[in-house]
Every structure is written in structure tokens, then in C-alpha cells.
Tab-separated table of N, CA and C and ligand atoms in Angstrom:
chain	number	residue	atom	x	y	z
A	3	MET	N	56.240	-65.866	56.159
A	3	MET	CA	55.660	-66.602	55.302
A	3	MET	C	55.937	-65.217	54.088
A	4	ASN	N	56.699	-65.500	53.089
A	4	ASN	CA	56.331	-64.609	52.313
A	4	ASN	C	55.490	-64.860	50.993
A	5	ASN	N	54.955	-66.073	50.485
A	5	ASN	CA	55.251	-66.428	49.093
A	5	ASN	C	53.625	-66.568	49.586
A	6	THR	N	53.152	-65.524	48.867
A	6	THR	CA	51.212	-65.268	48.680
A	6	THR	C	50.478	-66.567	48.384
A	7	LYS	N	51.957	-66.788	46.873
A	7	LYS	CA	51.177	-67.781	46.005
A	7	LYS	C	50.261	-69.473	46.570
A	8	GLU	N	52.177	-69.820	47.322
A	8	GLU	CA	52.350	-70.665	48.014
A	8	GLU	C	51.584	-71.179	49.592
A	9	LEU	N	50.896	-69.699	50.625
A	9	LEU	CA	50.349	-69.295	51.547
A	9	LEU	C	48.849	-70.175	51.466
A	10	LEU	N	48.415	-69.664	49.591
A	10	LEU	CA	47.285	-69.706	49.294
A	10	LEU	C	46.666	-70.888	48.791
A	11	ALA	N	47.750	-71.537	48.026
A	11	ALA	CA	47.786	-72.910	47.537
A	11	ALA	C	47.146	-74.304	49.229
A	12	ARG	N	48.223	-73.618	50.031
A	12	ARG	CA	48.259	-74.159	51.198
A	12	ARG	C	46.868	-74.246	51.281
A	13	VAL	N	45.712	-72.909	51.452
A	13	VAL	CA	44.658	-73.326	52.074
A	13	VAL	C	43.608	-73.489	51.226
A	14	ASN	N	44.019	-74.399	49.758
A	14	ASN	CA	43.648	-74.503	49.317
A	14	ASN	C	42.406	-73.387	48.168
A	15	LEU	N	43.245	-72.635	48.402
A	15	LEU	CA	42.160	-70.644	47.888
A	15	LEU	C	43.011	-70.606	46.101
A	16	LYS	N	42.403	-69.939	45.406
A	16	LYS	CA	43.024	-69.673	43.717
A	16	LYS	C	43.906	-68.384	44.367
A	17	TYR	N	45.019	-68.672	43.889
A	17	TYR	CA	46.136	-66.692	43.759
A	17	TYR	C	44.966	-65.814	43.051
A	18	THR	N	44.534	-65.155	43.928
A	18	THR	CA	44.275	-64.106	42.885
A	18	THR	C	45.015	-62.427	43.174
A	19	LYS	N	44.766	-61.790	42.430
A	19	LYS	CA	45.814	-60.647	42.290
A	19	LYS	C	44.880	-59.572	43.976
A	20	GLN	N	44.001	-59.723	44.183
A	20	GLN	CA	43.264	-58.607	45.114
A	20	GLN	C	43.537	-59.551	46.077
A	21	ARG	N	43.343	-60.663	46.410
A	21	ARG	CA	43.576	-62.009	47.541
A	21	ARG	C	45.423	-61.721	47.761
A	22	GLU	N	45.809	-61.461	46.847
A	22	GLU	CA	47.865	-60.597	47.248
A	22	GLU	C	48.057	-59.652	48.264
A	23	ILE	N	46.612	-58.526	47.063
A	23	ILE	CA	46.947	-57.520	47.530
A	23	ILE	C	46.349	-56.927	49.214
A	24	ILE	N	45.335	-57.849	49.720
A	24	ILE	CA	45.092	-57.183	50.537
A	24	ILE	C	45.602	-58.462	51.554
A	25	LEU	N	46.428	-59.448	51.748
A	25	LEU	CA	47.381	-59.896	52.131
A	25	LEU	C	48.497	-59.336	52.324
A	26	ASP	N	49.483	-58.468	51.544
A	26	ASP	CA	50.275	-58.144	51.503
A	26	ASP	C	49.840	-56.333	52.353
A	27	ALA	N	48.569	-56.089	52.149
A	27	ALA	CA	48.753	-54.677	52.735
A	27	ALA	C	48.475	-54.899	53.940
A	28	LEU	N	47.906	-55.953	54.699
A	28	LEU	CA	47.647	-56.092	55.980
A	28	LEU	C	48.863	-56.956	56.793
A	29	ARG	N	49.713	-57.568	56.301
A	29	ARG	CA	51.190	-57.746	56.441
A	29	ARG	C	52.427	-56.470	56.353
A	30	ASP	N	51.898	-55.618	55.809
A	30	ASP	CA	52.646	-53.929	56.160
A	30	ASP	C	52.074	-53.287	57.406
A	31	LEU	N	50.304	-52.808	57.616
A	31	LEU	CA	50.272	-51.941	58.421
A	31	LEU	C	50.544	-53.183	59.554
A	32	LYS	N	50.861	-54.637	60.072
A	32	LYS	CA	51.040	-54.819	61.648
A	32	LYS	C	49.601	-55.262	62.744
A	33	VAL	N	48.805	-53.749	61.963
A	33	VAL	CA	47.934	-53.871	63.253
A	33	VAL	C	46.913	-54.180	62.522
A	34	PRO	N	45.775	-54.738	63.575
A	34	PRO	CA	44.022	-54.793	62.683
A	34	PRO	C	43.846	-52.961	62.210
A	35	VAL	N	43.152	-53.333	61.226
A	35	VAL	CA	42.663	-52.075	60.848
A	35	VAL	C	41.062	-51.849	60.150
A	36	THR	N	40.946	-50.621	59.643
A	36	THR	CA	39.239	-51.373	59.292
A	36	THR	C	38.942	-51.650	58.293
A	37	VAL	N	37.706	-51.906	57.188
A	37	VAL	CA	37.789	-51.740	56.083
A	37	VAL	C	38.115	-50.528	55.271
A	38	GLU	N	37.834	-49.505	55.578
A	38	GLU	CA	38.436	-48.416	55.152
A	38	GLU	C	39.983	-47.966	55.073
A	39	LYS	N	40.267	-48.253	56.622
A	39	LYS	CA	41.474	-48.173	56.438
A	39	LYS	C	41.572	-48.544	55.244
A	40	LEU	N	42.034	-50.029	54.717
A	40	LEU	CA	42.119	-50.736	53.691
A	40	LEU	C	41.642	-50.701	52.732
A	41	ASP	N	41.205	-50.033	52.860
A	41	ASP	CA	40.912	-49.562	51.640
A	41	ASP	C	41.535	-48.436	51.080
A	42	ASP	N	42.103	-47.557	51.532
A	42	ASP	CA	42.996	-46.084	51.232
A	42	ASP	C	44.603	-46.629	51.503
A	43	TYR	N	44.492	-47.682	51.287
A	43	TYR	CA	45.998	-48.321	51.738
A	43	TYR	C	45.994	-48.871	50.389
A	44	CYS	N	45.585	-49.303	50.501
A	44	CYS	CA	45.668	-50.040	48.963
A	44	CYS	C	45.373	-48.799	47.278
A	45	ARG	N	44.126	-47.432	47.892
A	45	ARG	CA	44.791	-46.943	46.661
A	45	ARG	C	45.668	-46.036	47.107
A	46	GLN	N	46.283	-45.642	47.849
A	46	GLN	CA	47.267	-45.065	48.326
A	46	GLN	C	48.520	-45.522	47.606
A	47	HIS	N	48.778	-47.507	47.541
A	47	HIS	CA	49.634	-47.976	47.322
A	47	HIS	C	49.914	-48.724	45.849
A	48	GLN	N	48.984	-47.163	45.003
A	48	GLN	CA	47.960	-47.752	43.667
A	48	GLN	C	47.629	-49.075	43.397
A	49	HIS	N	46.891	-49.425	44.041
A	49	HIS	CA	45.953	-51.140	43.802
A	49	HIS	C	44.569	-50.750	44.235
A	50	PRO	N	44.083	-49.992	43.622
A	50	PRO	CA	42.637	-49.608	44.191
A	50	PRO	C	41.674	-51.020	43.752
A	51	ILE	N	41.371	-51.198	45.235
A	51	ILE	CA	40.043	-53.079	44.868
A	51	ILE	C	38.729	-51.911	45.208
A	52	ASN	N	37.479	-52.653	43.923
A	52	ASN	CA	36.223	-51.301	44.950
A	52	ASN	C	35.495	-52.026	45.735
A	53	LEU	N	35.136	-51.254	46.290
A	53	LEU	CA	34.695	-51.882	47.612
A	53	LEU	C	34.275	-53.318	48.093
A	54	SER	N	33.284	-53.834	47.285
A	54	SER	CA	32.490	-54.811	46.838
A	54	SER	C	33.625	-56.208	47.042
A	55	THR	N	34.355	-56.275	46.130
A	55	THR	CA	35.983	-56.643	46.440
A	55	THR	C	36.408	-56.947	47.141
A	56	ILE	N	36.601	-55.731	48.225
A	56	ILE	CA	37.228	-56.235	49.272
A	56	ILE	C	36.449	-56.440	50.480
A	57	TYR	N	35.192	-56.446	50.221
A	57	TYR	CA	34.866	-56.981	51.557
A	57	TYR	C	34.500	-58.983	50.412
A	58	ARG	N	33.920	-59.077	49.602
A	58	ARG	CA	34.143	-60.666	49.160
A	58	ARG	C	35.548	-60.970	49.851
A	59	THR	N	36.874	-60.753	49.361
A	59	THR	CA	38.087	-61.902	49.593
A	59	THR	C	38.048	-61.206	50.997
A	60	ILE	N	38.143	-60.307	51.945
A	60	ILE	CA	37.919	-60.762	53.619
A	60	ILE	C	37.154	-61.521	53.800
A	61	ASP	N	36.009	-62.007	53.685
A	61	ASP	CA	35.734	-63.217	53.755
A	61	ASP	C	36.040	-64.440	53.254
A	62	SER	N	36.707	-64.197	51.804
A	62	SER	CA	37.285	-65.597	51.648
A	62	SER	C	38.302	-66.309	52.535
A	63	LEU	N	39.241	-64.760	53.102
A	63	LEU	CA	40.663	-65.129	53.400
A	63	LEU	C	40.207	-65.233	54.857
A	64	SER	N	39.010	-64.793	55.572
A	64	SER	CA	38.719	-65.740	57.149
A	64	SER	C	38.760	-67.150	56.600
A	65	GLN	N	37.609	-66.943	56.055
A	65	GLN	CA	36.693	-68.351	55.699
A	65	GLN	C	38.158	-69.011	56.122
A	66	VAL	N	39.482	-69.450	55.484
A	66	VAL	CA	40.191	-69.856	55.729
A	66	VAL	C	41.287	-70.272	56.638
A	67	ASN	N	41.212	-68.604	57.925
A	67	ASN	CA	41.239	-68.876	58.484
A	67	ASN	C	42.924	-67.279	58.084
A	68	LEU	N	42.866	-66.690	57.069
A	68	LEU	CA	44.847	-66.016	57.544
A	68	LEU	C	44.381	-65.745	57.571
A	69	ILE	N	43.225	-64.597	57.447
A	69	ILE	CA	43.006	-63.487	57.980
A	69	ILE	C	41.649	-63.339	59.348
A	70	HIS	N	41.579	-62.069	60.017
A	70	HIS	CA	40.971	-62.250	61.282
A	70	HIS	C	39.913	-61.577	61.288
A	71	LYS	N	39.111	-61.787	61.966
A	71	LYS	CA	38.071	-60.312	62.377
A	71	LYS	C	37.686	-59.919	63.664
A	72	THR	N	38.125	-59.108	64.360
A	72	THR	CA	37.175	-59.116	65.672
A	72	THR	C	36.562	-57.425	65.598
A	73	TYR	N	35.916	-57.714	66.544
A	73	TYR	CA	34.827	-56.190	66.699
A	73	TYR	C	35.804	-55.957	68.148
A	74	ASN	N	36.086	-54.242	67.507
A	74	ASN	CA	36.525	-53.483	68.555
A	74	ASN	C	35.437	-52.452	68.325
A	75	SER	N	35.027	-52.917	70.101
A	75	SER	CA	34.026	-52.066	71.282
A	75	SER	C	34.436	-51.030	71.383
A	76	ILE	N	35.788	-50.473	71.518
A	76	ILE	CA	36.033	-48.852	71.870
A	76	ILE	C	34.981	-47.742	70.098
A	77	THR	N	35.284	-48.798	68.637
A	77	THR	CA	34.885	-47.401	68.020
A	77	THR	C	33.782	-48.248	67.134
A	78	GLN	N	33.735	-49.523	67.998
A	78	GLN	CA	32.456	-50.140	67.836
A	78	GLN	C	32.810	-50.070	66.164
A	79	THR	N	33.327	-50.845	65.708
A	79	THR	CA	34.164	-51.080	63.512
A	79	THR	C	34.537	-52.590	64.296
A	80	THR	N	34.411	-53.645	62.790
A	80	THR	CA	35.103	-54.239	62.862
A	80	THR	C	36.231	-54.205	62.366
A	81	MET	N	37.577	-54.738	63.409
A	81	MET	CA	38.873	-54.685	62.245
A	81	MET	C	39.610	-55.436	62.001
A	82	ILE	N	40.505	-55.899	61.049
A	82	ILE	CA	40.463	-57.186	60.091
A	82	ILE	C	42.497	-56.843	60.327
A	83	GLU	N	42.987	-58.315	60.608
A	83	GLU	CA	43.985	-58.634	61.037
A	83	GLU	C	44.563	-59.870	60.191
A	84	LEU	N	45.930	-60.022	60.067
A	84	LEU	CA	46.304	-60.970	59.706
A	84	LEU	C	46.313	-61.999	60.427
A	85	VAL	N	45.822	-63.518	60.551
A	85	VAL	CA	46.560	-63.710	61.563
A	85	VAL	C	47.928	-64.371	61.993
A	86	ALA	N	48.018	-63.910	63.135
A	86	ALA	CA	49.616	-64.389	63.114
A	86	ALA	C	49.767	-65.187	63.377
A	87	PRO	N	51.049	-66.187	63.366
A	87	PRO	CA	51.665	-67.332	64.096
A	87	PRO	C	51.144	-67.351	65.951
A	88	THR	N	51.333	-66.566	66.459
A	88	THR	CA	51.724	-66.014	67.965
A	88	THR	C	50.708	-64.787	67.997
A	89	HIS	N	49.878	-64.769	68.710
A	89	HIS	CA	48.666	-63.955	68.867
A	89	HIS	C	49.013	-62.294	69.595
A	90	LYS	N	48.584	-61.837	69.963
A	90	LYS	CA	49.005	-60.895	69.603
A	90	LYS	C	47.568	-59.896	70.274
A	91	HIS	N	48.742	-58.992	71.596
A	91	HIS	CA	47.352	-57.672	72.721
A	91	HIS	C	48.376	-56.747	72.005
A	92	TYR	N	47.098	-55.827	72.653
A	92	TYR	CA	46.598	-54.590	71.783
A	92	TYR	C	46.650	-54.055	73.258
A	93	LEU	N	47.311	-52.576	72.814
A	93	LEU	CA	46.736	-51.427	74.263
A	93	LEU	C	46.060	-50.174	72.754
A	94	VAL	N	44.255	-50.265	73.541
A	94	VAL	CA	43.515	-49.384	72.736
A	94	VAL	C	43.171	-48.015	73.727
A	95	CYS	N	43.902	-46.663	72.065
A	95	CYS	CA	43.510	-45.382	73.327
A	95	CYS	C	42.465	-44.927	72.426
A	96	VAL	N	41.798	-44.315	73.973
A	96	VAL	CA	40.118	-44.123	73.729
A	96	VAL	C	40.436	-42.873	72.333
A	97	GLU	N	41.420	-42.686	72.744
A	97	GLU	CA	41.358	-41.044	72.231
A	97	GLU	C	41.232	-40.784	70.589
A	98	CYS	N	42.426	-41.128	69.742
A	98	CYS	CA	42.996	-41.398	68.698
A	98	CYS	C	42.150	-42.461	67.860
A	99	HIS	N	42.347	-43.754	69.149
A	99	HIS	CA	41.588	-45.134	68.476
A	99	HIS	C	43.072	-46.169	68.404
A	100	LYS	N	43.912	-45.591	68.476
A	100	LYS	CA	45.492	-46.520	67.929
A	100	LYS	C	45.876	-47.573	68.727
A	101	MET	N	45.777	-48.671	67.843
A	101	MET	CA	46.664	-50.133	68.570
A	101	MET	C	47.913	-50.048	68.324
A	102	ILE	N	47.890	-50.164	69.924
A	102	ILE	CA	49.782	-50.526	70.014
A	102	ILE	C	49.479	-51.858	70.274
A	103	PRO	N	49.997	-52.482	69.705
A	103	PRO	CA	50.731	-53.940	69.871
A	103	PRO	C	51.674	-54.252	71.605
A	104	ILE	N	51.654	-54.899	72.302
A	104	ILE	CA	52.604	-55.637	73.831
A	104	ILE	C	53.236	-56.536	72.964
A	105	LYS	N	54.631	-56.566	73.163
A	105	LYS	CA	55.890	-57.723	73.538
A	105	LYS	C	54.891	-59.214	73.685
A	106	MET	N	54.430	-59.298	74.868
A	106	MET	CA	54.402	-60.142	75.250
A	106	MET	C	52.872	-60.400	75.596
A	107	CYS	N	52.631	-62.065	76.175
A	107	CYS	CA	51.361	-61.628	77.032
A	107	CYS	C	51.178	-62.119	77.859
A	108	PRO	N	50.338	-61.076	78.687
A	108	PRO	CA	50.170	-61.240	80.425
A	108	PRO	C	49.710	-61.777	80.826
A	109	MET	N	48.535	-62.858	80.125
A	109	MET	CA	48.170	-63.530	80.217
A	109	MET	C	48.319	-65.573	80.940
A	110	HIS	N	49.146	-65.588	80.513
A	110	HIS	CA	49.779	-66.999	80.381
A	110	HIS	C	49.786	-67.618	81.209
A	111	SER	N	50.333	-66.456	82.206
A	111	SER	CA	50.682	-67.037	84.447
A	111	SER	C	49.173	-67.138	84.832
A	112	ILE	N	48.542	-66.204	84.611
A	112	ILE	CA	47.266	-66.169	85.011
A	112	ILE	C	46.232	-67.117	84.426
A	113	LEU	N	46.314	-67.522	83.162
A	113	LEU	CA	45.529	-69.239	82.492
A	113	LEU	C	46.182	-70.039	83.400
A	114	ASP	N	47.674	-70.343	82.737
A	114	ASP	CA	48.106	-71.694	83.582
A	114	ASP	C	47.633	-71.683	84.725
A	115	SER	N	47.444	-70.807	85.947
A	115	SER	CA	46.862	-71.038	87.176
A	115	SER	C	45.287	-71.297	86.819
A	116	ILE	N	44.558	-70.267	86.130
A	116	ILE	CA	43.035	-70.885	86.217
A	116	ILE	C	42.850	-72.551	86.027
A	117	GLU	N	43.926	-72.464	84.481
A	117	GLU	CA	43.780	-73.804	84.555
A	117	GLU	C	43.392	-75.294	85.288
A	118	SER	N	44.510	-75.153	86.492
A	118	SER	CA	44.706	-75.782	87.245
A	118	SER	C	44.159	-75.779	88.743
A	119	ASP	N	43.690	-74.357	88.841
A	119	ASP	CA	42.514	-73.664	89.544
A	119	ASP	C	41.360	-74.418	89.502
A	120	TYR	N	40.664	-74.564	88.277
A	120	TYR	CA	40.070	-74.418	87.475
A	120	TYR	C	39.064	-76.270	87.480
A	121	ASP	N	40.561	-76.854	86.662
A	121	ASP	CA	40.376	-78.167	86.406
A	121	ASP	C	39.532	-77.810	84.907
A	122	PHE	N	40.443	-76.915	84.224
A	122	PHE	CA	39.782	-76.130	83.298
A	122	PHE	C	40.412	-76.408	81.912
A	123	VAL	N	39.898	-76.835	80.888
A	123	VAL	CA	41.375	-76.371	79.380
A	123	VAL	C	41.190	-74.655	78.877
A	124	VAL	N	42.163	-73.820	78.658
A	124	VAL	CA	41.727	-72.434	78.125
A	124	VAL	C	42.236	-72.899	76.249
A	125	ALA	N	40.973	-72.782	75.624
A	125	ALA	CA	41.633	-72.637	74.379
A	125	ALA	C	42.022	-71.305	73.598
A	126	SER	N	40.806	-70.405	74.102
A	126	SER	CA	41.842	-68.904	74.030
A	126	SER	C	41.353	-67.632	74.685
A	127	HIS	N	41.256	-67.083	74.899
A	127	HIS	CA	40.864	-65.630	75.227
A	127	HIS	C	41.489	-64.542	74.459
A	128	GLN	N	40.919	-63.456	75.560
A	128	GLN	CA	41.144	-61.793	74.946
A	128	GLN	C	41.150	-61.271	75.795
A	129	LEU	N	41.721	-59.755	75.621
A	129	LEU	CA	41.915	-59.189	76.365
A	129	LEU	C	42.762	-57.664	75.857
A	130	GLU	N	41.610	-56.373	76.578
A	130	GLU	CA	41.359	-55.645	75.796
A	130	GLU	C	42.051	-54.286	76.835
A	131	ILE	N	43.229	-53.733	76.747
A	131	ILE	CA	43.391	-52.368	77.328
A	131	ILE	C	43.296	-51.514	76.527
A	132	SER	N	42.379	-50.782	77.631
A	132	SER	CA	42.215	-48.962	77.380
A	132	SER	C	43.205	-48.079	77.909
A	133	GLY	N	43.105	-46.942	76.938
A	133	GLY	CA	43.714	-46.135	77.839
A	133	GLY	C	43.964	-44.668	77.043
A	134	LEU	N	44.957	-44.491	77.806
A	134	LEU	CA	45.592	-42.942	76.354
A	134	LEU	C	47.539	-43.275	76.092
A	135	CYS	N	46.964	-43.042	74.845
A	135	CYS	CA	48.488	-43.621	74.082
A	135	CYS	C	49.101	-41.829	74.762
A	136	SER	N	50.704	-41.654	74.401
A	136	SER	CA	51.465	-41.167	74.783
A	136	SER	C	50.707	-39.425	74.434
A	137	ALA	N	50.808	-39.291	73.500
A	137	ALA	CA	50.636	-38.238	73.080
A	137	ALA	C	48.905	-37.604	73.228
A	138	CYS	N	48.545	-38.320	73.674
A	138	CYS	CA	46.851	-38.324	73.891
A	138	CYS	C	46.858	-37.507	75.436
A	139	ALA	N	47.544	-38.522	75.795
A	139	ALA	CA	47.729	-38.293	77.089
A	139	ALA	C	48.346	-37.467	77.821
A	140	LYS	N	49.504	-36.473	77.322
A	140	LYS	CA	49.813	-35.460	76.601
A	140	LYS	C	48.942	-34.030	76.594
A	141	LYS	N	48.091	-33.928	75.507
A	141	LYS	CA	47.009	-33.272	74.794
A	141	LYS	C	46.381	-32.992	76.230
A	142	LYS	N	45.212	-33.748	76.488
A	142	LYS	CA	44.754	-33.933	78.102
A	142	LYS	C	45.475	-33.278	78.926
A	143	SER	N	46.556	-33.539	79.260
A	143	SER	CA	47.222	-33.026	80.387
A	143	SER	C	47.290	-31.314	80.072
A	144	LEU	N	47.901	-30.813	78.798
A	144	LEU	CA	48.056	-29.286	78.038
A	144	LEU	C	46.506	-28.541	78.377
A	145	VAL	N	45.336	-29.931	78.173
A	145	VAL	CA	43.778	-28.709	78.232
A	145	VAL	C	43.728	-28.261	79.854
A	146	THR	N	44.036	-29.444	80.689
A	146	THR	CA	44.064	-29.070	82.187
A	146	THR	C	44.052	-28.402	82.975
A	147	GLU	N	45.572	-27.969	82.518
A	147	GLU	CA	46.351	-27.226	82.589
A	147	GLU	C	45.963	-25.691	83.000
A	148	LYS	N	45.430	-25.171	81.699
A	148	LYS	CA	45.097	-23.943	81.773
A	148	LYS	C	43.466	-23.655	82.932
B	29	ZN	ZN1	45.412	-41.200	71.275
B	30	ZN	ZN1	47.325	-63.574	75.342
């Protein structure tokens, strides 16, 4: 879905330039970001929006489920992301806090057996995989070698 006006109309939200800018930014950024990062991104792309408007826009877009707020327990910040048609999981680097999306959901086969073993219908799941990205792992190994 690329037409932001159509997307907003579908959820009965009035089109505003700010809403379009935020949705476009999240679409470009592809990974969950902090509000600060979103603010930086808008400035860098010549679309500065004041912070209180960003917060208000995030609230209205998340109320209609176009964007999603998640809490990152490693960085202890709220992360904003576009609601993707298919869900995503991320590898989170504990050093630089980079988030790397993984291509598949490793939970699906596990959830299938949970549903049959426990007679339970799974509605949603979260998965957090933390560790070191290749750049940080390299840096660490250089430090320990000395
Ligand atoms: Zn890293
Ligand atoms: Zn999954």
C-alpha cells in the first residue's frame, strides 16, 4: 500500500501532511525506531515536525493500528514501527542496539505443537533475540585479544 491518502481514508482518519510524513518515514526506515530517531529522520529529510505533534501523530496512528508501539527491554525505550502485513522478529545487538529483521518466523512450528499439546489457540507471540552484531562481535574480540 503506497497511497497514504487511501490508507488513512480506510481507517477513517483525516489526511494530514504530518501523518503522511510519519508513515513515509517509518516505511523508509523499515525497522522499529525511537521517537528521537523519527524526529531526526524528519529533520534530515526537510520535514521537521515539532515533537508534540510527532507524539500526537503517533498516538492517532497507533489507535487505528497503522503503527505499532513496542517496548524494547534492552534499550528501555518505546519503539515505533509500521504495522506490517506479516509480522517480523528482530535480532537486537546489546552493544549498538541495532535491530536486524529476520526473514522467517522461527516460532510457527513450535506454536503449532503448543496449540495441539495444550489445546490452546495462540493469538500472538513475541520473540526477542539479543546478542552481538558482527561489527560489535569483531570489536569485542579485538579488545579481548590485547
Ligand atoms: Zn552491534
Ligand atoms: Zn513470529
